[in-house]
Coordinates of C-alpha atoms in Angstrom, one line a residue:
M1 CA 129.4 140.8 184.0
I2 CA 130.1 139.0 180.7
I3 CA 131.7 135.4 180.5
R4 CA 133.7 134.8 178.2
P5 CA 134.4 130.7 177.7
E6 CA 137.9 130.9 178.7
A7 CA 137.0 131.3 182.0
Y8 CA 135.6 127.6 182.8
L9 CA 139.2 126.0 181.8
C10 CA 140.9 128.1 184.7
A11 CA 140.8 125.6 188.0
L12 CA 139.7 126.7 191.6
P13 CA 142.1 126.7 194.5
E14 CA 141.8 123.0 196.3
G15 CA 139.6 125.0 199.5
I16 CA 137.0 126.7 196.7
E17 CA 136.7 123.4 194.7
T18 CA 136.2 121.8 198.1
L19 CA 133.5 124.1 199.6
K20 CA 132.1 123.4 196.0
F21 CA 131.5 119.7 195.7
A22 CA 130.5 120.0 199.4
G23 CA 127.5 121.8 198.9
Y24 CA 128.6 124.8 200.9
F25 CA 127.5 127.8 198.9
D26 CA 127.6 130.1 201.1
R27 CA 131.3 129.4 202.4
E28 CA 132.3 129.0 199.3
R29 CA 131.5 132.4 197.5
A30 CA 132.6 134.0 201.5
L31 CA 136.3 132.8 200.4
I32 CA 135.7 133.6 196.7
R33 CA 134.9 137.2 198.0
E34 CA 138.6 136.4 199.7
W35 CA 141.2 135.8 197.0
L36 CA 139.7 138.7 194.9
A37 CA 140.0 141.0 197.9
R38 CA 143.8 139.5 197.5
S39 CA 143.6 140.8 193.2
P40 CA 144.8 137.9 192.2
D41 CA 145.4 137.5 187.9
A42 CA 143.3 138.4 185.3
A43 CA 142.6 134.5 184.9
L44 CA 142.1 133.5 187.8
R45 CA 139.7 136.8 188.5
E46 CA 137.2 135.6 186.1
R47 CA 137.1 132.4 187.1
L48 CA 136.5 133.4 190.5
E49 CA 133.5 135.7 189.3
L50 CA 132.3 133.0 187.5
E51 CA 132.2 131.0 189.5
D52 CA 130.7 132.9 192.4
E53 CA 127.8 133.8 189.6
I54 CA 127.3 129.4 190.0
A55 CA 127.7 129.3 193.3
A56 CA 124.8 131.7 193.6
R57 CA 122.9 129.9 191.6
M58 CA 123.0 126.7 192.6
P59 CA 120.8 126.6 195.6
L60 CA 118.3 128.3 193.4
E61 CA 118.5 124.7 191.2
F62 CA 118.3 122.4 194.3
T63 CA 115.3 122.8 196.0
V64 CA 113.9 118.6 196.7
T65 CA 114.2 117.0 200.2
R66 CA 114.5 113.9 199.8
E67 CA 111.1 113.9 201.9
T68 CA 109.4 115.6 199.4
L69 CA 110.9 113.5 196.5
L70 CA 109.0 110.6 198.2
E71 CA 105.8 112.4 198.2
L72 CA 105.3 113.6 195.0
L73 CA 107.0 109.5 193.6
H74 CA 104.3 108.5 195.8
V75 CA 101.6 110.9 193.6
Q76 CA 101.7 108.4 190.2
A77 CA 103.8 104.9 192.0
P78 CA 102.5 105.2 195.9
E79 CA 104.7 102.3 196.1
A80 CA 107.8 104.0 195.7
T81 CA 110.5 103.5 198.6
N82 CA 113.6 105.2 200.2
A83 CA 115.6 102.0 198.5
D84 CA 114.3 103.6 194.9
I85 CA 115.8 106.8 195.2
D86 CA 118.5 105.2 196.8
R87 CA 119.0 103.7 193.1
V88 CA 117.9 106.4 191.0
M89 CA 120.2 108.3 192.4
S90 CA 123.4 105.8 192.2
D91 CA 122.2 104.5 188.6
G92 CA 122.5 108.8 187.6
R93 CA 119.0 108.9 187.1
A94 CA 118.6 111.3 189.6
D95 CA 119.9 114.9 189.8
W96 CA 120.7 115.5 193.9
R97 CA 123.1 118.3 195.7
L98 CA 124.6 118.8 199.1
V99 CA 123.2 122.3 199.4
N100 CA 124.8 123.1 203.3
G101 CA 125.2 120.3 204.3
E102 CA 121.9 118.7 203.0
L103 CA 120.7 116.4 200.3
R104 CA 118.8 118.6 198.2
F105 CA 117.1 117.5 194.5
H106 CA 116.6 119.2 191.4
E107 CA 113.2 121.0 191.1
D108 CA 112.0 119.1 188.3
C109 CA 114.0 115.2 189.7
A110 CA 110.5 113.9 190.3
D111 CA 109.1 114.6 186.7
S112 CA 112.8 113.9 185.0
L113 CA 112.5 110.1 186.7
F114 CA 108.6 110.0 185.5
L115 CA 109.4 110.9 182.2
N116 CA 110.6 107.9 180.7
A117 CA 110.7 105.5 183.6
M118 CA 108.2 103.0 182.3
R119 CA 109.0 103.1 178.9
T120 CA 113.3 102.2 179.5
L121 CA 111.5 99.4 181.5
R122 CA 109.9 97.8 179.6
H123 CA 112.7 97.9 177.3
Q124 CA 115.0 96.7 180.1
E125 CA 112.6 93.7 180.4
N126 CA 111.8 93.0 176.4
T127 CA 108.2 93.5 177.2
P128 CA 105.8 94.1 174.2
L129 CA 105.7 97.6 173.2
P130 CA 101.3 98.8 172.7
T131 CA 101.4 100.1 169.0
P132 CA 102.4 103.6 167.8
T133 CA 99.6 106.6 167.6
P134 CA 100.6 107.7 163.9
D135 CA 101.8 111.2 163.7
P136 CA 99.4 113.4 161.6
A137 CA 102.0 115.8 160.7
L138 CA 104.6 113.9 159.8
T139 CA 102.5 111.3 158.0
K140 CA 101.8 114.1 156.0
L141 CA 105.7 114.6 155.1
L142 CA 106.7 111.4 154.2
E143 CA 103.8 110.7 152.0
T144 CA 104.0 114.5 150.0
G145 CA 107.9 114.6 150.8
S146 CA 107.5 118.4 151.4
R147 CA 105.0 120.5 154.4
K148 CA 104.9 124.1 154.1
M149 CA 103.0 126.3 156.6
C150 CA 102.1 129.7 158.2
H151 CA 102.6 130.4 162.0
R152 CA 101.5 133.4 163.8
I153 CA 103.1 134.0 167.3
R154 CA 102.4 137.0 170.0
H155 CA 105.3 136.3 172.4
T156 CA 105.0 139.0 175.6
I157 CA 107.1 139.3 178.3
A158 CA 108.5 141.8 181.6
P159 CA 109.5 141.7 184.8
R160 CA 107.7 140.1 186.9
P161 CA 105.4 142.8 189.8
G162 CA 108.4 142.7 192.3
D163 CA 111.2 143.6 189.9
M164 CA 109.8 146.4 188.3
R165 CA 111.6 150.0 188.4
D166 CA 109.6 152.7 187.4
G167 CA 111.6 155.3 185.7
Q168 CA 115.3 152.6 185.5
P169 CA 116.8 152.7 182.2
I170 CA 115.8 149.0 181.0
L171 CA 117.1 146.7 177.7
V172 CA 114.7 144.1 176.4
H173 CA 115.8 140.8 174.1
I174 CA 112.3 138.7 172.3
P175 CA 113.8 136.0 170.1
L176 CA 112.5 135.9 166.2
P177 CA 112.6 133.3 163.3
R178 CA 116.0 133.2 162.1
T179 CA 116.0 133.2 158.3
D180 CA 116.7 129.8 157.5
A181 CA 120.4 129.8 155.0
L182 CA 121.2 126.2 155.2
S183 CA 118.4 124.3 153.5
P184 CA 117.7 124.4 149.8
D185 CA 114.0 124.7 150.1
G186 CA 114.3 128.1 152.2
A187 CA 113.1 126.5 155.8
Q188 CA 111.9 130.2 156.9
T189 CA 111.1 132.7 154.9
N190 CA 108.5 135.6 155.4
L191 CA 108.4 137.4 158.1
V192 CA 106.2 139.8 158.8
I193 CA 105.9 142.1 162.2
H194 CA 102.1 142.9 162.3
D195 CA 102.4 144.7 165.8
M196 CA 105.2 145.1 168.6
T197 CA 106.0 147.8 171.7
P198 CA 106.8 150.9 170.4
G199 CA 110.6 151.5 169.6
G200 CA 111.8 147.8 168.7
Y201 CA 114.8 147.5 166.4
V202 CA 115.1 143.6 164.7
S203 CA 118.9 142.2 164.6
D204 CA 120.3 140.0 162.2
A205 CA 122.0 138.0 164.4
L206 CA 122.8 134.3 164.3
Q207 CA 120.6 134.6 168.3
R208 CA 118.0 137.1 166.5
T209 CA 115.7 138.8 168.8
V210 CA 113.9 142.5 168.3
S211 CA 115.3 144.7 171.4
F212 CA 113.9 147.5 173.2
E213 CA 116.0 149.8 174.9
T214 CA 113.9 152.6 177.3
V215 CA 112.8 153.6 180.8
C216 CA 110.5 151.2 183.2
R217 CA 107.5 152.1 183.8
I218 CA 105.4 150.7 186.4
G219 CA 103.1 147.2 184.7
M220 CA 104.4 147.7 181.7
R221 CA 105.0 145.1 178.5
F222 CA 107.2 144.4 175.7
F223 CA 104.9 142.6 173.0
V224 CA 105.8 141.5 169.1
D225 CA 103.2 139.5 167.1
Y226 CA 104.7 138.5 163.7
S227 CA 104.5 135.8 161.5
F228 CA 106.3 133.4 159.1
D229 CA 106.3 131.2 156.2
A230 CA 108.3 127.3 157.2
A231 CA 108.9 124.8 155.1
Q232 CA 110.6 121.8 155.6
I233 CA 111.3 117.9 152.8
Y234 CA 111.8 114.8 154.0
H235 CA 115.1 112.4 153.6
P236 CA 114.8 109.4 153.5
A237 CA 117.4 107.1 154.2
D238 CA 119.8 107.0 151.3
G239 CA 119.1 111.2 152.2
G240 CA 117.2 112.4 149.5
I241 CA 118.0 115.2 147.0
E242 CA 121.6 115.2 146.5
V243 CA 122.7 119.1 147.3
P244 CA 126.8 119.6 148.2
C245 CA 127.0 121.7 151.4
P246 CA 127.0 125.0 151.7
N247 CA 128.6 127.5 154.1
V248 CA 130.5 125.4 156.0
Q249 CA 132.9 127.0 158.1
P250 CA 135.9 126.0 160.0
S251 CA 133.4 127.0 163.1
D252 CA 131.8 123.6 161.9
L253 CA 134.6 121.3 162.3
A254 CA 136.3 122.5 166.0
E255 CA 135.5 123.3 169.5
Q256 CA 133.9 125.7 171.0
F257 CA 134.9 126.5 175.1
P258 CA 133.6 125.2 177.7
H259 CA 130.5 122.8 176.8
I260 CA 131.7 122.0 172.7
R261 CA 135.2 119.3 174.3
F262 CA 136.9 117.5 172.8
T263 CA 138.0 115.5 176.0
P264 CA 139.7 112.1 175.7
Y265 CA 137.3 110.8 176.8
L266 CA 134.4 111.8 174.2
R267 CA 137.3 110.8 171.3
A268 CA 137.7 107.4 172.7
L269 CA 133.9 107.4 172.9
C270 CA 133.9 108.4 169.3
R271 CA 136.2 106.3 168.5
E272 CA 133.6 103.1 169.6
I273 CA 130.9 104.6 167.9
V274 CA 132.0 105.6 164.6
G275 CA 133.9 102.1 164.6
D276 CA 135.3 102.0 160.7
E277 CA 132.4 104.6 159.1
T278 CA 133.8 106.6 157.1
R279 CA 130.4 108.2 155.1
P280 CA 129.6 111.4 156.7
L281 CA 125.7 110.4 156.7
Y282 CA 126.0 106.8 158.4
I283 CA 128.2 108.6 160.8
A284 CA 125.7 111.3 161.6
R285 CA 123.7 108.0 162.1
R286 CA 125.3 105.7 164.3
I287 CA 126.1 108.7 166.8
Y288 CA 122.1 109.5 167.0
D289 CA 121.7 105.6 167.3
Y290 CA 124.0 105.1 169.8
I291 CA 122.6 108.3 172.1
T292 CA 119.5 107.9 171.4
K293 CA 119.5 104.5 172.5
N294 CA 121.6 105.6 175.8
V295 CA 120.7 109.3 177.0
A296 CA 117.7 109.2 179.2
Y297 CA 115.4 112.3 178.5
S298 CA 116.3 114.5 182.1
Y299 CA 115.4 118.0 182.7
M300 CA 118.1 120.5 184.0
R301 CA 119.7 122.5 185.8
N302 CA 120.6 126.0 184.5
Y303 CA 122.9 125.4 181.7
L304 CA 125.8 127.8 183.3
C305 CA 125.5 125.4 186.7
I306 CA 127.2 123.2 184.3
E307 CA 130.8 123.1 183.1
S308 CA 130.8 120.8 180.3
I309 CA 127.9 119.7 178.9
A310 CA 128.5 117.1 176.5
E311 CA 130.5 115.4 178.6
F312 CA 127.8 115.8 181.4
A313 CA 125.5 113.7 178.9
A314 CA 128.2 111.3 178.0
L315 CA 129.3 110.9 181.6
N316 CA 125.4 110.4 183.0
R317 CA 123.7 109.8 179.8
R318 CA 120.9 112.1 181.2
G319 CA 119.9 115.3 178.9
D320 CA 117.0 117.5 178.1
C321 CA 116.9 118.8 174.0
G322 CA 119.4 120.8 174.6
V323 CA 122.1 118.7 176.3
Q324 CA 122.1 115.5 173.9
A325 CA 121.8 118.0 170.5
L326 CA 125.2 119.1 172.3
L327 CA 126.8 115.9 172.4
F328 CA 125.6 114.5 168.8
I329 CA 127.6 117.8 167.8
T330 CA 130.8 117.3 169.7
L331 CA 130.8 113.7 168.5
C332 CA 129.7 114.9 164.9
R333 CA 132.8 117.3 164.4
I334 CA 135.0 114.9 167.0
A335 CA 135.1 112.3 163.3
G336 CA 135.3 115.3 161.2
V337 CA 131.2 116.0 160.2
P338 CA 130.8 119.5 160.5
A339 CA 127.8 120.4 162.5
R340 CA 125.9 123.1 164.2
W341 CA 123.7 124.1 166.9
Q342 CA 119.8 125.3 165.9
S343 CA 117.3 126.1 168.3
G344 CA 114.3 128.1 169.2
M345 CA 110.0 126.1 169.7
T346 CA 107.8 124.0 168.5
L347 CA 104.3 125.3 167.0
K348 CA 102.2 122.4 167.6
N349 CA 98.7 121.7 169.1
G350 CA 98.0 125.3 169.2
R351 CA 101.0 125.7 171.8
V352 CA 104.4 126.8 171.6
G353 CA 107.1 125.1 173.5
S354 CA 111.1 125.0 174.1
H355 CA 112.6 122.5 171.9
D356 CA 116.4 122.3 170.7
W357 CA 118.3 120.4 167.6
A358 CA 120.9 119.7 165.6
R359 CA 122.2 120.2 162.3
Y360 CA 125.0 117.9 160.0
C361 CA 126.0 117.9 156.5
A362 CA 127.2 115.2 155.0
D363 CA 127.4 115.4 151.2
P364 CA 126.0 115.1 148.8
Y365 CA 122.9 115.8 150.4
G366 CA 123.1 118.8 152.7
W367 CA 122.4 120.6 155.6
L368 CA 120.5 117.7 157.4
Y369 CA 118.8 117.4 161.1
A370 CA 119.3 115.4 163.8
D371 CA 116.8 115.5 166.9
P372 CA 118.0 113.5 169.4
A373 CA 114.9 114.0 172.7
R374 CA 112.9 113.8 169.4
G375 CA 114.6 110.5 168.8
G376 CA 114.8 109.1 171.8
S377 CA 111.4 109.4 172.8
S378 CA 110.4 107.7 169.9
W379 CA 112.3 105.0 170.2
L380 CA 111.5 103.5 174.1
D381 CA 108.3 104.2 172.5
G382 CA 108.9 101.8 169.8
D383 CA 107.8 104.0 166.9
T384 CA 111.0 102.9 164.5
V385 CA 109.2 105.5 161.7
R386 CA 109.8 108.7 164.0
H387 CA 113.0 107.2 164.8
D388 CA 114.3 107.3 161.2
F389 CA 112.4 110.2 160.5
Y390 CA 114.3 112.3 163.5
A391 CA 117.7 110.7 162.7
R392 CA 117.5 112.7 159.0
S393 CA 114.7 115.7 159.1
S394 CA 112.8 118.0 160.6
D395 CA 108.6 119.4 160.5
P396 CA 107.4 122.3 159.2
Q397 CA 106.0 123.1 163.0
R398 CA 108.7 123.8 164.8
M399 CA 110.7 127.7 164.5
A400 CA 114.0 128.6 165.2
T401 CA 115.6 130.9 166.7
C402 CA 119.5 130.4 166.8
D403 CA 121.7 129.1 164.6
A404 CA 124.1 129.2 166.8
F405 CA 125.0 128.4 170.2
Q406 CA 126.7 130.8 172.5
T407 CA 126.9 134.0 170.8
D408 CA 125.5 137.3 171.2
F409 CA 122.9 139.6 171.0
D410 CA 122.7 142.5 169.2
P411 CA 122.7 144.6 170.6
P412 CA 124.8 142.7 173.2
K413 CA 123.8 142.3 176.8
R414 CA 125.7 144.4 179.3
H415 CA 125.4 141.3 181.9
T416 CA 125.2 138.2 182.6
R417 CA 122.5 135.9 180.5
S418 CA 120.2 134.1 182.1
D419 CA 120.8 131.4 180.1
P420 CA 124.3 132.7 178.4
Y421 CA 124.2 130.4 175.3
D422 CA 120.8 130.6 174.1
N423 CA 117.7 132.4 174.0
Q424 CA 113.8 130.7 173.8
I425 CA 112.6 132.8 176.5
G426 CA 114.2 136.5 176.1
E427 CA 116.0 138.5 178.2
I428 CA 115.5 141.8 181.1
E429 CA 118.2 143.7 182.3
Y430 CA 118.7 147.1 184.2
A431 CA 121.8 149.5 184.6
D432 CA 122.9 147.5 187.2
G433 CA 122.3 143.5 187.1
P434 CA 120.2 141.4 184.8
L435 CA 116.8 139.4 185.9
Y436 CA 117.5 135.9 186.4
Q437 CA 113.1 135.2 186.5
I438 CA 110.6 136.8 183.8
D439 CA 106.9 136.6 183.1
C440 CA 107.0 135.2 180.0
K441 CA 103.3 134.5 177.3
R442 CA 104.0 132.8 173.9
E443 CA 101.2 132.5 172.2
L444 CA 100.4 130.7 168.8
L445 CA 97.8 132.8 167.1
E446 CA 97.5 130.6 164.0
S447 CA 99.0 127.7 162.2
A448 CA 97.5 126.4 159.0
D449 CA 98.8 124.7 155.7
L450 CA 100.3 126.6 152.8

């Protein structure tokens, strides 16, 4: 099943909606099948098929009982009590649902609560923050105004042993770095593929991949070994070098269902944040400041299980890097500032990690960066230099694989993607359906200044 964004816009029948929010997902799926058997109209059928997919995934996302959560909290906070759990449930910091009538927390709930808890508390109590430790990578970029690096990565994915199907057709996608057309300094160039599984097809889609369409053999793995150059310039407080915004498209100012929606609440919030400001650079800065100071970083459930991500972030005041980036993009577009999604990987300290951020266009300075997640952690640490940096600039220790949110691969997948919106790990599917869990290894083989 391929999910169209419009599927989210159709309401659910009342009985299904009731079971959904009561957390009786097995009964919800049974009722969905009854409705589908009645041959509903095309729009409702599409919504029901999407809801069936969400209801299948939700119990897998929320697996932690209250008792287990308290045990996990005790690892770092022995004094934690059930009253503390009640408090974080009430103030929105805990991600919880009822699953078949029983309270369950998201599998990463404890880690999310610990992530910013002490730093947030210090801000609330106005206690002195420790002197921030300088980031050597940013220090060099700030001092010289630009930096260029070469990175080499080996990315390997495969079905898990229990999902190996000998002799079955298989389609595999592994992300590759995009060529960044938005930056005048050529942020990503000189992609060289040193080695890969035979038969790979390299696309130039907005979510760029190398794909393999072949027959599965027991024990086989798919890999690509590549290098590329990454360059960045620093944009100081006034925006820096004046470069007219190239390649602004109508889509950079438009809604994109289901997650970039100009809802009445987000329109009202945008008016309150922006006030009487009319300059794009400063509109974007007001939005960035609001998000970094009000939306707490939190690990998230699969994005498929959230029906309007930007509004979720604003209402719940929490979200991971992608959720915060989507809120920034949505508010910018509402305010008339062109904004785009960008995502990929961070390449620091010998490690590869997934990350999402945003781009926005502010004449006369061209396409700038905004990384609310990095900015939020910097603000909580009291690091005003890093907080200011991530409002306009980025560093060359990252790789963009996606220049758009919610767009097809080339060649497209035939079934629902594990992540229908983004791609940093890779995707695998057989003829009869996708694999939602795969083995993945990303290695940073080399990283050096040029």
